[in-house]
Tab-separated table of N, CA, C and O in Angstrom:
chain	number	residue	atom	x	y	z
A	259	UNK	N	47.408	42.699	-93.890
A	259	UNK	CA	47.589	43.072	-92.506
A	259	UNK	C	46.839	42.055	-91.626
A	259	UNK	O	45.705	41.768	-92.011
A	260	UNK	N	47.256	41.513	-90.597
A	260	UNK	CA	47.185	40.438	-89.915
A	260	UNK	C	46.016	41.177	-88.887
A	260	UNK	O	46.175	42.333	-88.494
A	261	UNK	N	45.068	40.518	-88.587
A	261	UNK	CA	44.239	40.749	-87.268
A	261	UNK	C	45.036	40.621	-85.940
A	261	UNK	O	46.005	39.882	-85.769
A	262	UNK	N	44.398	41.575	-84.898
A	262	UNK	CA	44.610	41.600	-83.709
A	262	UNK	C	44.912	40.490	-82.956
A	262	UNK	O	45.934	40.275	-82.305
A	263	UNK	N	43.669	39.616	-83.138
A	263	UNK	CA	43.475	38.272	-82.282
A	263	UNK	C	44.198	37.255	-83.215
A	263	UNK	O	44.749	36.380	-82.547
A	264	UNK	N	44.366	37.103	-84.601
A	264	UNK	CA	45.218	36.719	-84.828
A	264	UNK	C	47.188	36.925	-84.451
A	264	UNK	O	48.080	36.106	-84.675
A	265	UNK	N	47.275	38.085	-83.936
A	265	UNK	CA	48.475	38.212	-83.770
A	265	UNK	C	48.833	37.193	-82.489
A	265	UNK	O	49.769	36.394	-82.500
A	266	UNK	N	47.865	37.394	-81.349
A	266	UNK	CA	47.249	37.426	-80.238
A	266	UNK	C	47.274	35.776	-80.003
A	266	UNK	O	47.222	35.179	-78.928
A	267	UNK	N	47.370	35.240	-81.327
A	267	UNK	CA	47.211	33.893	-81.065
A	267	UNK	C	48.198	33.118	-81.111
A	267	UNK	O	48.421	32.099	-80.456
A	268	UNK	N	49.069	33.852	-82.268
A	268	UNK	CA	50.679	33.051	-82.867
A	268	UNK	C	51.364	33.487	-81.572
A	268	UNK	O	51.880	32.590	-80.907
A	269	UNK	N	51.445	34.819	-81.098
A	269	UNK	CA	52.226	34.750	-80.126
A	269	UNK	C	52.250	33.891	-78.671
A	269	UNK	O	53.153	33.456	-77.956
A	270	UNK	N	50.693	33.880	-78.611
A	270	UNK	CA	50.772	33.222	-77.559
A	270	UNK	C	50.756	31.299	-77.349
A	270	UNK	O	50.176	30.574	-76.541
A	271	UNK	N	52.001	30.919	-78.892
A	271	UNK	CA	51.888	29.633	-79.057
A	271	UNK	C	53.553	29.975	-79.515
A	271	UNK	O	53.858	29.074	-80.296
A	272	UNK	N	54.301	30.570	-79.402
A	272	UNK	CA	55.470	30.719	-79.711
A	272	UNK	C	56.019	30.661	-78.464
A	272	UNK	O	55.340	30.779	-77.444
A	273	UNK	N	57.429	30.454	-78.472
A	273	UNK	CA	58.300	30.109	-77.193
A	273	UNK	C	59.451	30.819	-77.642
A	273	UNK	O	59.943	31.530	-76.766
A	274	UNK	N	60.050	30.839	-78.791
A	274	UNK	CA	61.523	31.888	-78.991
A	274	UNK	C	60.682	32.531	-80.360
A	274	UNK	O	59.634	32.174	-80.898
A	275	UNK	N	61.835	33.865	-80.716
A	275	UNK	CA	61.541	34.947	-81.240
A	275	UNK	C	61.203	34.071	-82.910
A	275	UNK	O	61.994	33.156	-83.143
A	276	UNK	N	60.458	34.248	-83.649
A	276	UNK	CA	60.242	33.742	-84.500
A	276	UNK	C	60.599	35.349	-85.760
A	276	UNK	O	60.550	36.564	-85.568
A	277	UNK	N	61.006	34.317	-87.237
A	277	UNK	CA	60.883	35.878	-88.351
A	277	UNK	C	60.213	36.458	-88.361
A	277	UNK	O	60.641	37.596	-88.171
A	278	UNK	N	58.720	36.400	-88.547
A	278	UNK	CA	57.824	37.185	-88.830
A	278	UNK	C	57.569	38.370	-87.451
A	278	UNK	O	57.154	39.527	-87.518
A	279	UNK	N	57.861	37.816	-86.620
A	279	UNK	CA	58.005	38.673	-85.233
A	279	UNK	C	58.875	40.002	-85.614
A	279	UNK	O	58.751	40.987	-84.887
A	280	UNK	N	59.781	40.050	-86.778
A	280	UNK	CA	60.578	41.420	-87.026
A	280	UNK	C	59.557	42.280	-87.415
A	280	UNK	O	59.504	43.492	-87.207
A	281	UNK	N	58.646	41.492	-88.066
A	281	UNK	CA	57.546	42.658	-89.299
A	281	UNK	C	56.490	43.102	-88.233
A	281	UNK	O	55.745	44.009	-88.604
A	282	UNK	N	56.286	42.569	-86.857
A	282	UNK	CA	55.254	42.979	-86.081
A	282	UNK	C	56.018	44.181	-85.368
A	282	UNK	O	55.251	45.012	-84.881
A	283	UNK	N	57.115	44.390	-85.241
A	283	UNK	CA	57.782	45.392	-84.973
A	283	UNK	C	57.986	46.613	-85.654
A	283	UNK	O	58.627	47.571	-85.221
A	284	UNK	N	57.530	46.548	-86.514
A	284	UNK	CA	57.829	47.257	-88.016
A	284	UNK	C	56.005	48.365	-88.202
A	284	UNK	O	55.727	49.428	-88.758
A	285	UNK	N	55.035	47.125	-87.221
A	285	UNK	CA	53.777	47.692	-87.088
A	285	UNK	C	53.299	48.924	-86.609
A	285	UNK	O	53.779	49.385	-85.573
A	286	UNK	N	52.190	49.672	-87.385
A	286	UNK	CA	52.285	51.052	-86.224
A	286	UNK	C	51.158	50.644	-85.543
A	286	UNK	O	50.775	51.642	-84.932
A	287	UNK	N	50.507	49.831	-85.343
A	287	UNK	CA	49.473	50.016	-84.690
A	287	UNK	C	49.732	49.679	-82.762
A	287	UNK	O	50.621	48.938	-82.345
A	288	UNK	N	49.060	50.178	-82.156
A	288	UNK	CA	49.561	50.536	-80.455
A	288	UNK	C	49.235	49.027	-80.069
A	288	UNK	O	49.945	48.441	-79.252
A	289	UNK	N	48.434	48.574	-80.514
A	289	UNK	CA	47.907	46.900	-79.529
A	289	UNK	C	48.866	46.257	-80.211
A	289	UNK	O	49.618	45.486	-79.614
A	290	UNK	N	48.981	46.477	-81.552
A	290	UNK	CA	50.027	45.050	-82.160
A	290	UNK	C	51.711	45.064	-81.098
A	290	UNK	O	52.449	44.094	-80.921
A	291	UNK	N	51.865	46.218	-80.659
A	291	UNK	CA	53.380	46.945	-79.819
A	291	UNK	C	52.798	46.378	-78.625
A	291	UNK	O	53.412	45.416	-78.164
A	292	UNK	N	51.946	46.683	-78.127
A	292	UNK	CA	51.628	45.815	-76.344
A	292	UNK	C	51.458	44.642	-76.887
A	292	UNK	O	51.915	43.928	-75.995
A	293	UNK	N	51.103	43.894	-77.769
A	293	UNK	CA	51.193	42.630	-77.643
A	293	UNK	C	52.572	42.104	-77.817
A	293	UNK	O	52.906	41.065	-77.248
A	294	UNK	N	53.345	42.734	-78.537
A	294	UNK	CA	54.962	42.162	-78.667
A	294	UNK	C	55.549	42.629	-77.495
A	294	UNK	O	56.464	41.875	-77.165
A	295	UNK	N	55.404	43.521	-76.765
A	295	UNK	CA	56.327	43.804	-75.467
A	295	UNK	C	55.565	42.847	-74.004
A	295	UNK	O	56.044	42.719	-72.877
A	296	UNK	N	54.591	42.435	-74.409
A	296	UNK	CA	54.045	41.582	-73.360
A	296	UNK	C	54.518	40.450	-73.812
A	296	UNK	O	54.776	39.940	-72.722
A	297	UNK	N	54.908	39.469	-74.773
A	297	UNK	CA	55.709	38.601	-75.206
A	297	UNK	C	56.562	38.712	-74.816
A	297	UNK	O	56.993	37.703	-74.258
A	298	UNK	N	57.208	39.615	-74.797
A	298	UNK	CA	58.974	40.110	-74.826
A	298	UNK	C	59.063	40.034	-72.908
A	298	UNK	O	60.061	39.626	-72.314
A	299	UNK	N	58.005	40.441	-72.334
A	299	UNK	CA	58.119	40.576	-71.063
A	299	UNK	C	58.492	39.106	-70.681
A	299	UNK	O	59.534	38.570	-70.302
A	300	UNK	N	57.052	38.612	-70.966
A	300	UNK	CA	56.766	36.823	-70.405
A	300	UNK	C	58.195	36.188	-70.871
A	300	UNK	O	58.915	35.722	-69.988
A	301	UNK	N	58.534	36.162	-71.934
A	301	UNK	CA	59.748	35.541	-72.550
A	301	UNK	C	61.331	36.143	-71.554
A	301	UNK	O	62.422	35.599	-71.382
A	302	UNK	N	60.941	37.068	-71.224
A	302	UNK	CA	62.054	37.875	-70.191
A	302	UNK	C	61.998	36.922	-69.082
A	302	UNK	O	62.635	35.872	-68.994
A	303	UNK	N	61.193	37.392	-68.278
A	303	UNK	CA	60.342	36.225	-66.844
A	303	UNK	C	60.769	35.371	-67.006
A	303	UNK	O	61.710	35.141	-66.246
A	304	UNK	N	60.398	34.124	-68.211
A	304	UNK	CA	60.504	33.231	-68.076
A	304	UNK	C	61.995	32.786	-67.895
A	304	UNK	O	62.190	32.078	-66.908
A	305	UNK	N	63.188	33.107	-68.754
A	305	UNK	CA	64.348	32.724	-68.643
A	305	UNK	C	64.605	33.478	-67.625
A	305	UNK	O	65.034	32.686	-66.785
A	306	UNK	N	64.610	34.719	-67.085
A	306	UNK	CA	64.922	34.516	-65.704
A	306	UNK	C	64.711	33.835	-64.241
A	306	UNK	O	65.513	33.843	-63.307
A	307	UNK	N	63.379	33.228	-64.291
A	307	UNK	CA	62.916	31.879	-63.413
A	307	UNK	C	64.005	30.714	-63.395
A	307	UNK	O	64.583	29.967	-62.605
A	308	UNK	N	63.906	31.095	-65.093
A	308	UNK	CA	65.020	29.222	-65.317
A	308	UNK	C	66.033	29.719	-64.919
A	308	UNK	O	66.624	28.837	-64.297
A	309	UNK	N	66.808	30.966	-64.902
A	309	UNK	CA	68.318	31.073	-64.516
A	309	UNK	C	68.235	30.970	-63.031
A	309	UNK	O	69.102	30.173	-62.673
A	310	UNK	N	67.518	31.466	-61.939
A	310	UNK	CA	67.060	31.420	-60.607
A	310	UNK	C	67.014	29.558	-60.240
A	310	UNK	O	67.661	28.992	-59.358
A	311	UNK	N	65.944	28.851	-61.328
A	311	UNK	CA	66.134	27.560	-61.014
A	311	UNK	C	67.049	27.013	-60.753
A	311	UNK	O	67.272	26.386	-59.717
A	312	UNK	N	67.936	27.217	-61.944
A	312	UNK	CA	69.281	26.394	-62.306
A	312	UNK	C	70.477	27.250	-61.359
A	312	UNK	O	71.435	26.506	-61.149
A	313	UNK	N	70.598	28.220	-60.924
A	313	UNK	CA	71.498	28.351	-59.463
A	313	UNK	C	70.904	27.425	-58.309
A	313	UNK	O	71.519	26.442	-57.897
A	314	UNK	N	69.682	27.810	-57.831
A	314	UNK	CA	69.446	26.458	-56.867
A	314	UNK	C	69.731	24.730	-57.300
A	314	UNK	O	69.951	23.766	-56.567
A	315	UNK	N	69.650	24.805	-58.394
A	315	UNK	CA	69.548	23.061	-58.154
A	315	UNK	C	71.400	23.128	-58.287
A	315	UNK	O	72.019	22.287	-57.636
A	316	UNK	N	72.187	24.136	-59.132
A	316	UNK	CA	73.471	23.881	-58.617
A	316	UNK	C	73.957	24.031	-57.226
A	316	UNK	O	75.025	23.503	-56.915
A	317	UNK	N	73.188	24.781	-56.262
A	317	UNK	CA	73.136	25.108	-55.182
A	317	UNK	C	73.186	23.583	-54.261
A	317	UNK	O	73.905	23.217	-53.332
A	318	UNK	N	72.503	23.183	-54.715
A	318	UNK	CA	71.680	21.653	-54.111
A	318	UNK	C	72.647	20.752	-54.470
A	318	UNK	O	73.154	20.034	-53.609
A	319	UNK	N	73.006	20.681	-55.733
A	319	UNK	CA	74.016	19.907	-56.396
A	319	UNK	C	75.322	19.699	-55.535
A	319	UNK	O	75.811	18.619	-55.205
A	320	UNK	N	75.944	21.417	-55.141
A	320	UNK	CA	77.170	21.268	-54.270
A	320	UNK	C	77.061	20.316	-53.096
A	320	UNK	O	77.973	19.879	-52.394
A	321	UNK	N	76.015	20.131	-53.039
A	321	UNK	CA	76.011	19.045	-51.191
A	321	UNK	C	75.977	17.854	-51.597
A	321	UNK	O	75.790	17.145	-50.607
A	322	UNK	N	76.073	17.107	-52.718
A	322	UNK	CA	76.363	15.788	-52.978
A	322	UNK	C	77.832	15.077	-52.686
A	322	UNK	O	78.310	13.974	-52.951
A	323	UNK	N	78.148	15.869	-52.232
A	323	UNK	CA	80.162	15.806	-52.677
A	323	UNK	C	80.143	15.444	-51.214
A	323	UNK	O	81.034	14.717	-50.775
A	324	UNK	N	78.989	15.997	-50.263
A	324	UNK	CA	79.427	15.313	-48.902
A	324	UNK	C	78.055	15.075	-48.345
A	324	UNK	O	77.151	15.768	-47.877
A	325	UNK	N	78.345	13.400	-48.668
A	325	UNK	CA	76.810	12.643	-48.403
A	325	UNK	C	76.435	12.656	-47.049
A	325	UNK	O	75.251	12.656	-46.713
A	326	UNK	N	77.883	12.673	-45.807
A	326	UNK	CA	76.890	12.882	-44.451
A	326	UNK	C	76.690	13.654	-44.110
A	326	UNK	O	76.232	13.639	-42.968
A	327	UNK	N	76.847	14.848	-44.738
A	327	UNK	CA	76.343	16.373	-44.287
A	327	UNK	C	74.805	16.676	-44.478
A	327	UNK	O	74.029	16.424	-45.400
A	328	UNK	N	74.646	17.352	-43.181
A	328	UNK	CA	73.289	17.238	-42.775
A	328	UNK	C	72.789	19.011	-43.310
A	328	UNK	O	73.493	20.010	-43.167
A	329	UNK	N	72.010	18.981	-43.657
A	329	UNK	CA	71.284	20.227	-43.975
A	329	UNK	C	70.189	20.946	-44.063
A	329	UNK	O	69.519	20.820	-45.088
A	330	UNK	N	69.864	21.622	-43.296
A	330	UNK	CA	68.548	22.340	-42.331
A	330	UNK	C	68.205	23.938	-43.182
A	330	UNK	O	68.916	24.777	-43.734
A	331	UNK	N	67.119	23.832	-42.993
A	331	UNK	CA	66.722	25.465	-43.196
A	331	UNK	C	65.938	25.935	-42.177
A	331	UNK	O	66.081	25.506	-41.032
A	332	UNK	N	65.059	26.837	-42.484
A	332	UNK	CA	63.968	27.899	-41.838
A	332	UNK	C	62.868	28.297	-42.621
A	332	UNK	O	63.184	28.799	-43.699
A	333	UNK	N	61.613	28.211	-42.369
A	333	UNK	CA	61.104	29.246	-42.917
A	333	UNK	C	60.649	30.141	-42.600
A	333	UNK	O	59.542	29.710	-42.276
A	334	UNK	N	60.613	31.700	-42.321
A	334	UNK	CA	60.546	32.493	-41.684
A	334	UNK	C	59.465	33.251	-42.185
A	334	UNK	O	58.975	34.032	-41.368
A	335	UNK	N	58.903	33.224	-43.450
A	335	UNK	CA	58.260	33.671	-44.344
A	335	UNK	C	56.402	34.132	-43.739
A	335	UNK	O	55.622	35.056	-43.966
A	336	UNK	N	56.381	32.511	-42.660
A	336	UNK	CA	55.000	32.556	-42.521
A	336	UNK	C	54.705	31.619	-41.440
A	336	UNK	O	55.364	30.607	-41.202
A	337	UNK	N	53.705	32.004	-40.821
A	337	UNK	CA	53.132	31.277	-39.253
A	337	UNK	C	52.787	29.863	-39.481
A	337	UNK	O	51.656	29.379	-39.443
A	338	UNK	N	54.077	29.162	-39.763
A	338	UNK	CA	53.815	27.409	-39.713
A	338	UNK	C	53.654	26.866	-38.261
A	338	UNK	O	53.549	27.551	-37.244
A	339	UNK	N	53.654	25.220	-38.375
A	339	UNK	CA	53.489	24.956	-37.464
A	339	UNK	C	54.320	25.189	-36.108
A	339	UNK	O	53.932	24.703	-35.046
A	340	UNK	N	55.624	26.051	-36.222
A	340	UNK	CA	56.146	26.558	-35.036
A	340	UNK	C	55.971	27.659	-34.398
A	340	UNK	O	56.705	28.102	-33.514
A	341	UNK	N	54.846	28.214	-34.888
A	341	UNK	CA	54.101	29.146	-34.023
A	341	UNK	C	52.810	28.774	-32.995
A	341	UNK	O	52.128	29.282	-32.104
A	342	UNK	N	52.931	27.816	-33.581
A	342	UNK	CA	51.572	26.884	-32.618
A	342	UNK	C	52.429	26.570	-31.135
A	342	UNK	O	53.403	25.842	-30.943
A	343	UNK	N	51.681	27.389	-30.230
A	343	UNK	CA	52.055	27.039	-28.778
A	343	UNK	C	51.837	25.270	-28.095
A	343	UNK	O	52.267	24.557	-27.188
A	344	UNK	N	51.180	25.242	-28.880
A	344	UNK	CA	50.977	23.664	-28.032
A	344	UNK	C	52.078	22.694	-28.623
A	344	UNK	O	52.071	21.564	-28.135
A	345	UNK	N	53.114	22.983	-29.690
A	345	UNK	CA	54.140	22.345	-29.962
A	345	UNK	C	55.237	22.254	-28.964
A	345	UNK	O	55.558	23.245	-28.308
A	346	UNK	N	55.724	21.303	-28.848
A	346	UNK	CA	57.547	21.431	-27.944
A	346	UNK	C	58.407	21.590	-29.281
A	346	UNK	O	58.254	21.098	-30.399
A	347	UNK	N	59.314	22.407	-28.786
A	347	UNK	CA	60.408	22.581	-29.709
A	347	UNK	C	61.712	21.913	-29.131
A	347	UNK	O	61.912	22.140	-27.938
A	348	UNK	N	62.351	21.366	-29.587
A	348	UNK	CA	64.056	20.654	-28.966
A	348	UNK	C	64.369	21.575	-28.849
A	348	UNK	O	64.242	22.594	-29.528
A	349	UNK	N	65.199	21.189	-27.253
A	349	UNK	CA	66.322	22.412	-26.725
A	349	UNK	C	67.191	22.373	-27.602
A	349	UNK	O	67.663	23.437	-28.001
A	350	UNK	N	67.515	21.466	-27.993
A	350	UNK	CA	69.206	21.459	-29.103
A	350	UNK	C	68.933	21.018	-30.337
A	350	UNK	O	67.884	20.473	-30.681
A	351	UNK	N	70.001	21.280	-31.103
A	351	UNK	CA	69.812	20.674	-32.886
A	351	UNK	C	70.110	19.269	-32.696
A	351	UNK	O	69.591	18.579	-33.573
A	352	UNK	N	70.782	18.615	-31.830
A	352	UNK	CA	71.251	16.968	-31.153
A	352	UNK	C	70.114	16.592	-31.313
A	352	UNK	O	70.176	15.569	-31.993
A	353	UNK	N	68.847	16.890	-31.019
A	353	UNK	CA	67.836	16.361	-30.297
A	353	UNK	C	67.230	16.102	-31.964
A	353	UNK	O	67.017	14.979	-32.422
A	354	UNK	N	66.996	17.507	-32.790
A	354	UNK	CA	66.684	17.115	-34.084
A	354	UNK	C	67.333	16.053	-35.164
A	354	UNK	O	66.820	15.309	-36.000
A	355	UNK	N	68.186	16.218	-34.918
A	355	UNK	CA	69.701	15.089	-35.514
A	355	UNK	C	69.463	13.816	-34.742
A	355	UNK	O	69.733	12.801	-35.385
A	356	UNK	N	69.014	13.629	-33.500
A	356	UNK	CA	68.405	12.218	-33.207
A	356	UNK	C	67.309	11.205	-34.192
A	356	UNK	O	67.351	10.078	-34.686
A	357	UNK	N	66.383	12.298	-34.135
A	357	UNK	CA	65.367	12.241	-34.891
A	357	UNK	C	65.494	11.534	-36.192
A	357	UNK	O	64.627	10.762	-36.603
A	358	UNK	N	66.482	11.782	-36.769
A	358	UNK	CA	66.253	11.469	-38.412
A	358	UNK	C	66.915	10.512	-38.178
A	358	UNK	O	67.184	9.713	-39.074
C-alpha cells in the first residue's frame, strides 16, 4: 500500500490519466479519493482553459482574411485610464483611426 505523500507526489507530476491511477480508485481510504478527484478536477480546468484558449485564438484567426480591418475593444471590467478626468477622449472613432 502506497503512502499518502507518495500518492501526493506521482500525481502531482502526471499530466494524463496514467494505469496505476485505476488501482487508486479501487482505494478505500478518504485522502487517497480527494487526492484523485482533485487531479481529476485540475485535469478538468485545465482542458477547459485550453478549449476557451483555442476558440479565441480561432476567434483572432478569423480577422486575418481581412488585413485592413480595423479592430477595437473595451474594457469595462475596471477603472483604467479612461476614468481619469484629466484625460480628453476623441469625439469620434475618425479621430482614433487617425491615430494609428
Amino acid at each position: 500500500m502506497q503512502k499518502i505523500n507518495d500518492i501526493k507526489a506521482k500525481l502531482a507530476a502526471l499530466e494524463e490519466w496514467d494505469a496505476w491511477m485505476d488501482e487508486l480508485q479501487k482505494d478505500e481510504r478518504k485522502s487517497v479519493q480527494a487526492l484523485l478527484k482533485t487531479w481529476q478536477r485540475k485535469k478538468e480546468a485545465k482542458l477547459k482553459l485550453m478549449q476557451n484558449h483555442g476558440a479565441k485564438l480561432a476567434f483572432d484567426e478569423s480577422f486575418r482574411s481581412h488585413p485592413q480591418a480595423l479592430v477595437a475593444g473595451i474594457d469595462e471590467a475596471g477603472r483604467g485610464p479612461l476614468a481619469d478626468q484629466s484625460l480628453q477622449q476623441p469625439l469620434s472613432c475618425r479621430k482614433i483611426v487617425q491615430l494609428l
